[in-house]
């Protein structure tokens, strides 16, 4: 079996002619990187997204987000703007976009025009204004995945 680079550098196995006797591996779940330093919010996000069938990785700082993306790039990032650590969410999203081409959905209480203008170079796939419901989180994620995959080609 060989590997095919999926959007954002994620490796997914694909069958080859030599491997045709092997069963074809099931598609990997969409991997979401949640960057949120509030434990209760991150726990709720992880629970909601996992129940919806996503693979979820949660980190609390920009530095951890960069390390996680380097180890195994996600398909999408859900980014809070105010984070613990030296980097805020916008700086982190800009770096993830610059280095890996990863795009984010910003989940934040801070979404005024100045914040949105600062984040614009990261080409965000959406804004989820806190407080939000689990249903609105899933809607934003699904919408971002649709629009992100249509622009990736």
PDB file of C-alpha atoms in Angstrom:
ATOM      1  CA  UNK A   1       0.000   0.000   0.000  1.00  0.00           C
ATOM      2  CA  UNK A   2       1.306   3.486  -0.801  1.00  0.00           C
ATOM      3  CA  UNK A   3       0.374   6.787   0.779  1.00  0.00           C
ATOM      4  CA  UNK A   4      -1.303   9.761  -0.819  1.00  0.00           C
ATOM      5  CA  UNK A   5      -0.921  13.251   0.578  1.00  0.00           C
ATOM      6  CA  UNK A   6      -4.336  14.510   1.592  1.00  0.00           C
ATOM      7  CA  UNK A   7      -5.101  18.206   2.014  1.00  0.00           C
ATOM      8  CA  UNK A   8      -2.736  19.923   4.448  1.00  0.00           C
ATOM      9  CA  UNK A   9      -0.115  17.177   4.211  1.00  0.00           C
ATOM     10  CA  UNK A  10      -2.026  14.444   6.043  1.00  0.00           C
ATOM     11  CA  UNK A  11      -0.983  11.021   4.802  1.00  0.00           C
ATOM     12  CA  UNK A  12      -3.753   8.588   3.927  1.00  0.00           C
ATOM     13  CA  UNK A  13      -3.179   5.015   2.748  1.00  0.00           C
ATOM     14  CA  UNK A  14      -4.404   4.114  -0.724  1.00  0.00           C
ATOM     15  CA  UNK A  15      -4.432   0.621  -2.232  1.00  0.00           C
ATOM     16  CA  UNK A  16      -1.964  -0.269  -4.981  1.00  0.00           C
ATOM     17  CA  UNK A  17      -2.179  -3.034  -7.581  1.00  0.00           C
ATOM     18  CA  UNK A  18       0.290  -5.149  -5.609  1.00  0.00           C
ATOM     19  CA  UNK A  19      -1.844  -4.758  -2.506  1.00  0.00           C
ATOM     20  CA  UNK A  20      -5.125  -5.623  -4.211  1.00  0.00           C
ATOM     21  CA  UNK A  21      -5.418  -8.851  -2.204  1.00  0.00           C
ATOM     22  CA  UNK A  22      -5.497  -6.791   1.004  1.00  0.00           C
ATOM     23  CA  UNK A  23      -8.780  -5.412   2.235  1.00  0.00           C
ATOM     24  CA  UNK A  24      -9.080  -1.704   1.506  1.00  0.00           C
ATOM     25  CA  UNK A  25      -8.589   0.332   4.683  1.00  0.00           C
ATOM     26  CA  UNK A  26     -11.556   2.360   5.850  1.00  0.00           C
ATOM     27  CA  UNK A  27     -11.255   6.099   5.370  1.00  0.00           C
ATOM     28  CA  UNK A  28      -9.582   7.854   8.250  1.00  0.00           C
ATOM     29  CA  UNK A  29     -11.805  10.181  10.269  1.00  0.00           C
ATOM     30  CA  UNK A  30     -11.347  13.885   9.767  1.00  0.00           C
ATOM     31  CA  UNK A  31      -8.754  15.117  12.258  1.00  0.00           C
ATOM     32  CA  UNK A  32      -9.598  18.350  14.088  1.00  0.00           C
ATOM     33  CA  UNK A  33      -7.018  20.257  16.139  1.00  0.00           C
ATOM     34  CA  UNK A  34      -8.736  22.241  18.906  1.00  0.00           C
ATOM     35  CA  UNK A  35      -6.600  25.042  20.332  1.00  0.00           C
ATOM     36  CA  UNK A  36      -8.366  26.178  23.509  1.00  0.00           C
ATOM     37  CA  UNK A  37      -6.869  26.908  26.935  1.00  0.00           C
ATOM     38  CA  UNK A  38     -10.140  26.833  28.903  1.00  0.00           C
ATOM     39  CA  UNK A  39     -10.432  23.262  30.192  1.00  0.00           C
ATOM     40  CA  UNK A  40     -14.232  23.126  30.363  1.00  0.00           C
ATOM     41  CA  UNK A  41     -14.711  24.614  26.893  1.00  0.00           C
ATOM     42  CA  UNK A  42     -12.110  22.293  25.374  1.00  0.00           C
ATOM     43  CA  UNK A  43     -13.703  19.287  27.104  1.00  0.00           C
ATOM     44  CA  UNK A  44     -17.126  20.166  25.697  1.00  0.00           C
ATOM     45  CA  UNK A  45     -15.695  20.747  22.208  1.00  0.00           C
ATOM     46  CA  UNK A  46     -13.817  17.446  22.298  1.00  0.00           C
ATOM     47  CA  UNK A  47     -16.921  15.573  23.454  1.00  0.00           C
ATOM     48  CA  UNK A  48     -19.144  17.151  20.781  1.00  0.00           C
ATOM     49  CA  UNK A  49     -16.693  16.573  17.934  1.00  0.00           C
ATOM     50  CA  UNK A  50     -15.774  13.024  18.994  1.00  0.00           C
ATOM     51  CA  UNK A  51     -19.455  12.079  19.234  1.00  0.00           C
ATOM     52  CA  UNK A  52     -19.888  13.391  15.687  1.00  0.00           C
ATOM     53  CA  UNK A  53     -17.175  11.023  14.441  1.00  0.00           C
ATOM     54  CA  UNK A  54     -14.170  13.338  14.239  1.00  0.00           C
ATOM     55  CA  UNK A  55     -10.697  12.505  15.514  1.00  0.00           C
ATOM     56  CA  UNK A  56      -9.901  15.298  17.988  1.00  0.00           C
ATOM     57  CA  UNK A  57      -6.615  16.576  19.386  1.00  0.00           C
ATOM     58  CA  UNK A  58      -6.813  19.302  22.044  1.00  0.00           C
ATOM     59  CA  UNK A  59      -3.964  21.626  22.976  1.00  0.00           C
ATOM     60  CA  UNK A  60      -3.931  24.756  25.115  1.00  0.00           C
ATOM     61  CA  UNK A  61      -1.270  26.999  23.571  1.00  0.00           C
ATOM     62  CA  UNK A  62       0.024  28.172  20.229  1.00  0.00           C
ATOM     63  CA  UNK A  63       3.344  26.452  20.815  1.00  0.00           C
ATOM     64  CA  UNK A  64       1.581  23.128  21.464  1.00  0.00           C
ATOM     65  CA  UNK A  65      -0.543  23.640  18.337  1.00  0.00           C
ATOM     66  CA  UNK A  66       2.560  24.097  16.168  1.00  0.00           C
ATOM     67  CA  UNK A  67       4.196  21.009  17.678  1.00  0.00           C
ATOM     68  CA  UNK A  68       1.035  18.937  17.182  1.00  0.00           C
ATOM     69  CA  UNK A  69       0.673  20.042  13.549  1.00  0.00           C
ATOM     70  CA  UNK A  70       4.324  19.217  12.899  1.00  0.00           C
ATOM     71  CA  UNK A  71       3.856  15.698  14.299  1.00  0.00           C
ATOM     72  CA  UNK A  72       0.575  14.914  12.499  1.00  0.00           C
ATOM     73  CA  UNK A  73      -1.129  17.754  10.598  1.00  0.00           C
ATOM     74  CA  UNK A  74      -4.879  17.993  11.152  1.00  0.00           C
ATOM     75  CA  UNK A  75      -7.496  18.523   8.473  1.00  0.00           C
ATOM     76  CA  UNK A  76      -8.879  21.615  10.234  1.00  0.00           C
ATOM     77  CA  UNK A  77      -8.078  23.808  13.243  1.00  0.00           C
ATOM     78  CA  UNK A  78     -10.580  25.297  15.701  1.00  0.00           C
ATOM     79  CA  UNK A  79      -8.725  28.234  17.229  1.00  0.00           C
ATOM     80  CA  UNK A  80      -9.437  30.366  20.278  1.00  0.00           C
ATOM     81  CA  UNK A  81      -7.851  33.829  20.064  1.00  0.00           C
ATOM     82  CA  UNK A  82      -6.818  34.329  23.677  1.00  0.00           C
ATOM     83  CA  UNK A  83      -4.441  31.523  24.639  1.00  0.00           C
ATOM     84  CA  UNK A  84      -1.973  30.762  27.389  1.00  0.00           C
ATOM     85  CA  UNK A  85       1.637  30.997  26.264  1.00  0.00           C
ATOM     86  CA  UNK A  86       3.575  33.528  24.231  1.00  0.00           C
ATOM     87  CA  UNK A  87       1.451  33.316  21.066  1.00  0.00           C
ATOM     88  CA  UNK A  88      -2.176  34.301  20.726  1.00  0.00           C
ATOM     89  CA  UNK A  89      -4.581  32.424  18.480  1.00  0.00           C
ATOM     90  CA  UNK A  90      -4.179  34.753  15.519  1.00  0.00           C
ATOM     91  CA  UNK A  91      -0.379  34.477  15.571  1.00  0.00           C
ATOM     92  CA  UNK A  92      -0.729  30.711  15.848  1.00  0.00           C
ATOM     93  CA  UNK A  93      -3.247  30.511  12.985  1.00  0.00           C
ATOM     94  CA  UNK A  94      -0.978  32.652  10.797  1.00  0.00           C
ATOM     95  CA  UNK A  95       1.963  30.317  11.471  1.00  0.00           C
ATOM     96  CA  UNK A  96      -0.120  27.172  10.873  1.00  0.00           C
ATOM     97  CA  UNK A  97      -1.318  28.643   7.577  1.00  0.00           C
ATOM     98  CA  UNK A  98       2.168  29.834   6.526  1.00  0.00           C
ATOM     99  CA  UNK A  99       3.971  26.594   7.381  1.00  0.00           C
ATOM    100  CA  UNK A 100       1.351  23.902   6.694  1.00  0.00           C
ATOM    101  CA  UNK A 101      -1.414  25.609   4.707  1.00  0.00           C
ATOM    102  CA  UNK A 102      -3.808  24.862   7.590  1.00  0.00           C
ATOM    103  CA  UNK A 103      -6.907  26.998   7.835  1.00  0.00           C
ATOM    104  CA  UNK A 104      -8.854  27.704  10.993  1.00  0.00           C
ATOM    105  CA  UNK A 105     -12.302  28.306  12.335  1.00  0.00           C
ATOM    106  CA  UNK A 106     -11.938  30.920  15.062  1.00  0.00           C
ATOM    107  CA  UNK A 107     -14.020  30.159  18.162  1.00  0.00           C
ATOM    108  CA  UNK A 108     -13.879  33.270  20.263  1.00  0.00           C
ATOM    109  CA  UNK A 109     -15.688  36.003  22.115  1.00  0.00           C
ATOM    110  CA  UNK A 110     -13.384  38.500  20.363  1.00  0.00           C
ATOM    111  CA  UNK A 111     -14.426  38.970  16.752  1.00  0.00           C
ATOM    112  CA  UNK A 112     -14.574  42.731  16.172  1.00  0.00           C
ATOM    113  CA  UNK A 113     -13.406  44.217  12.863  1.00  0.00           C
ATOM    114  CA  UNK A 114      -9.825  44.804  14.105  1.00  0.00           C
ATOM    115  CA  UNK A 115      -9.500  41.176  15.203  1.00  0.00           C
ATOM    116  CA  UNK A 116     -10.949  39.930  11.919  1.00  0.00           C
ATOM    117  CA  UNK A 117      -8.588  42.168   9.945  1.00  0.00           C
ATOM    118  CA  UNK A 118      -5.584  40.806  11.873  1.00  0.00           C
ATOM    119  CA  UNK A 119      -6.732  37.235  11.200  1.00  0.00           C
ATOM    120  CA  UNK A 120      -7.577  37.737   7.505  1.00  0.00           C
ATOM    121  CA  UNK A 121      -4.125  36.675   6.159  1.00  0.00           C
ATOM    122  CA  UNK A 122      -4.726  33.219   7.742  1.00  0.00           C
ATOM    123  CA  UNK A 123      -7.761  32.848   5.432  1.00  0.00           C
ATOM    124  CA  UNK A 124     -10.145  31.703   8.190  1.00  0.00           C
ATOM    125  CA  UNK A 125     -12.882  29.288   7.204  1.00  0.00           C
ATOM    126  CA  UNK A 126     -15.309  30.686   9.751  1.00  0.00           C
ATOM    127  CA  UNK A 127     -16.007  32.488  12.992  1.00  0.00           C
ATOM    128  CA  UNK A 128     -17.840  30.875  15.884  1.00  0.00           C
ATOM    129  CA  UNK A 129     -18.760  33.504  18.467  1.00  0.00           C
ATOM    130  CA  UNK A 130     -18.773  32.409  22.109  1.00  0.00           C
ATOM    131  CA  UNK A 131     -20.976  31.356  23.728  1.00  0.00           C
ATOM    132  CA  UNK A 132     -22.052  28.852  21.093  1.00  0.00           C
ATOM    133  CA  UNK A 133     -24.053  25.630  21.153  1.00  0.00           C
ATOM    134  CA  UNK A 134     -22.782  22.162  20.231  1.00  0.00           C
ATOM    135  CA  UNK A 135     -25.055  22.321  17.163  1.00  0.00           C
ATOM    136  CA  UNK A 136     -23.530  25.612  15.999  1.00  0.00           C
ATOM    137  CA  UNK A 137     -20.019  24.180  16.555  1.00  0.00           C
ATOM    138  CA  UNK A 138     -20.807  21.183  14.353  1.00  0.00           C
ATOM    139  CA  UNK A 139     -22.442  23.393  11.743  1.00  0.00           C
ATOM    140  CA  UNK A 140     -19.368  25.655  11.598  1.00  0.00           C
ATOM    141  CA  UNK A 141     -17.010  22.664  11.347  1.00  0.00           C
ATOM    142  CA  UNK A 142     -19.001  20.978   8.577  1.00  0.00           C
ATOM    143  CA  UNK A 143     -19.310  24.242   6.647  1.00  0.00           C
ATOM    144  CA  UNK A 144     -15.558  24.877   6.983  1.00  0.00           C
ATOM    145  CA  UNK A 145     -14.704  21.373   5.811  1.00  0.00           C
ATOM    146  CA  UNK A 146     -16.967  21.795   2.755  1.00  0.00           C
ATOM    147  CA  UNK A 147     -15.543  25.185   1.817  1.00  0.00           C
ATOM    148  CA  UNK A 148     -11.956  24.199   2.648  1.00  0.00           C
ATOM    149  CA  UNK A 149     -12.040  21.073   0.506  1.00  0.00           C
ATOM    150  CA  UNK A 150     -13.592  22.909  -2.436  1.00  0.00           C
ATOM    151  CA  UNK A 151     -10.786  25.497  -2.417  1.00  0.00           C
ATOM    152  CA  UNK A 152      -7.988  22.961  -1.834  1.00  0.00           C
ATOM    153  CA  UNK A 153      -8.040  21.689  -5.406  1.00  0.00           C
TER     154      UNK A 153
END
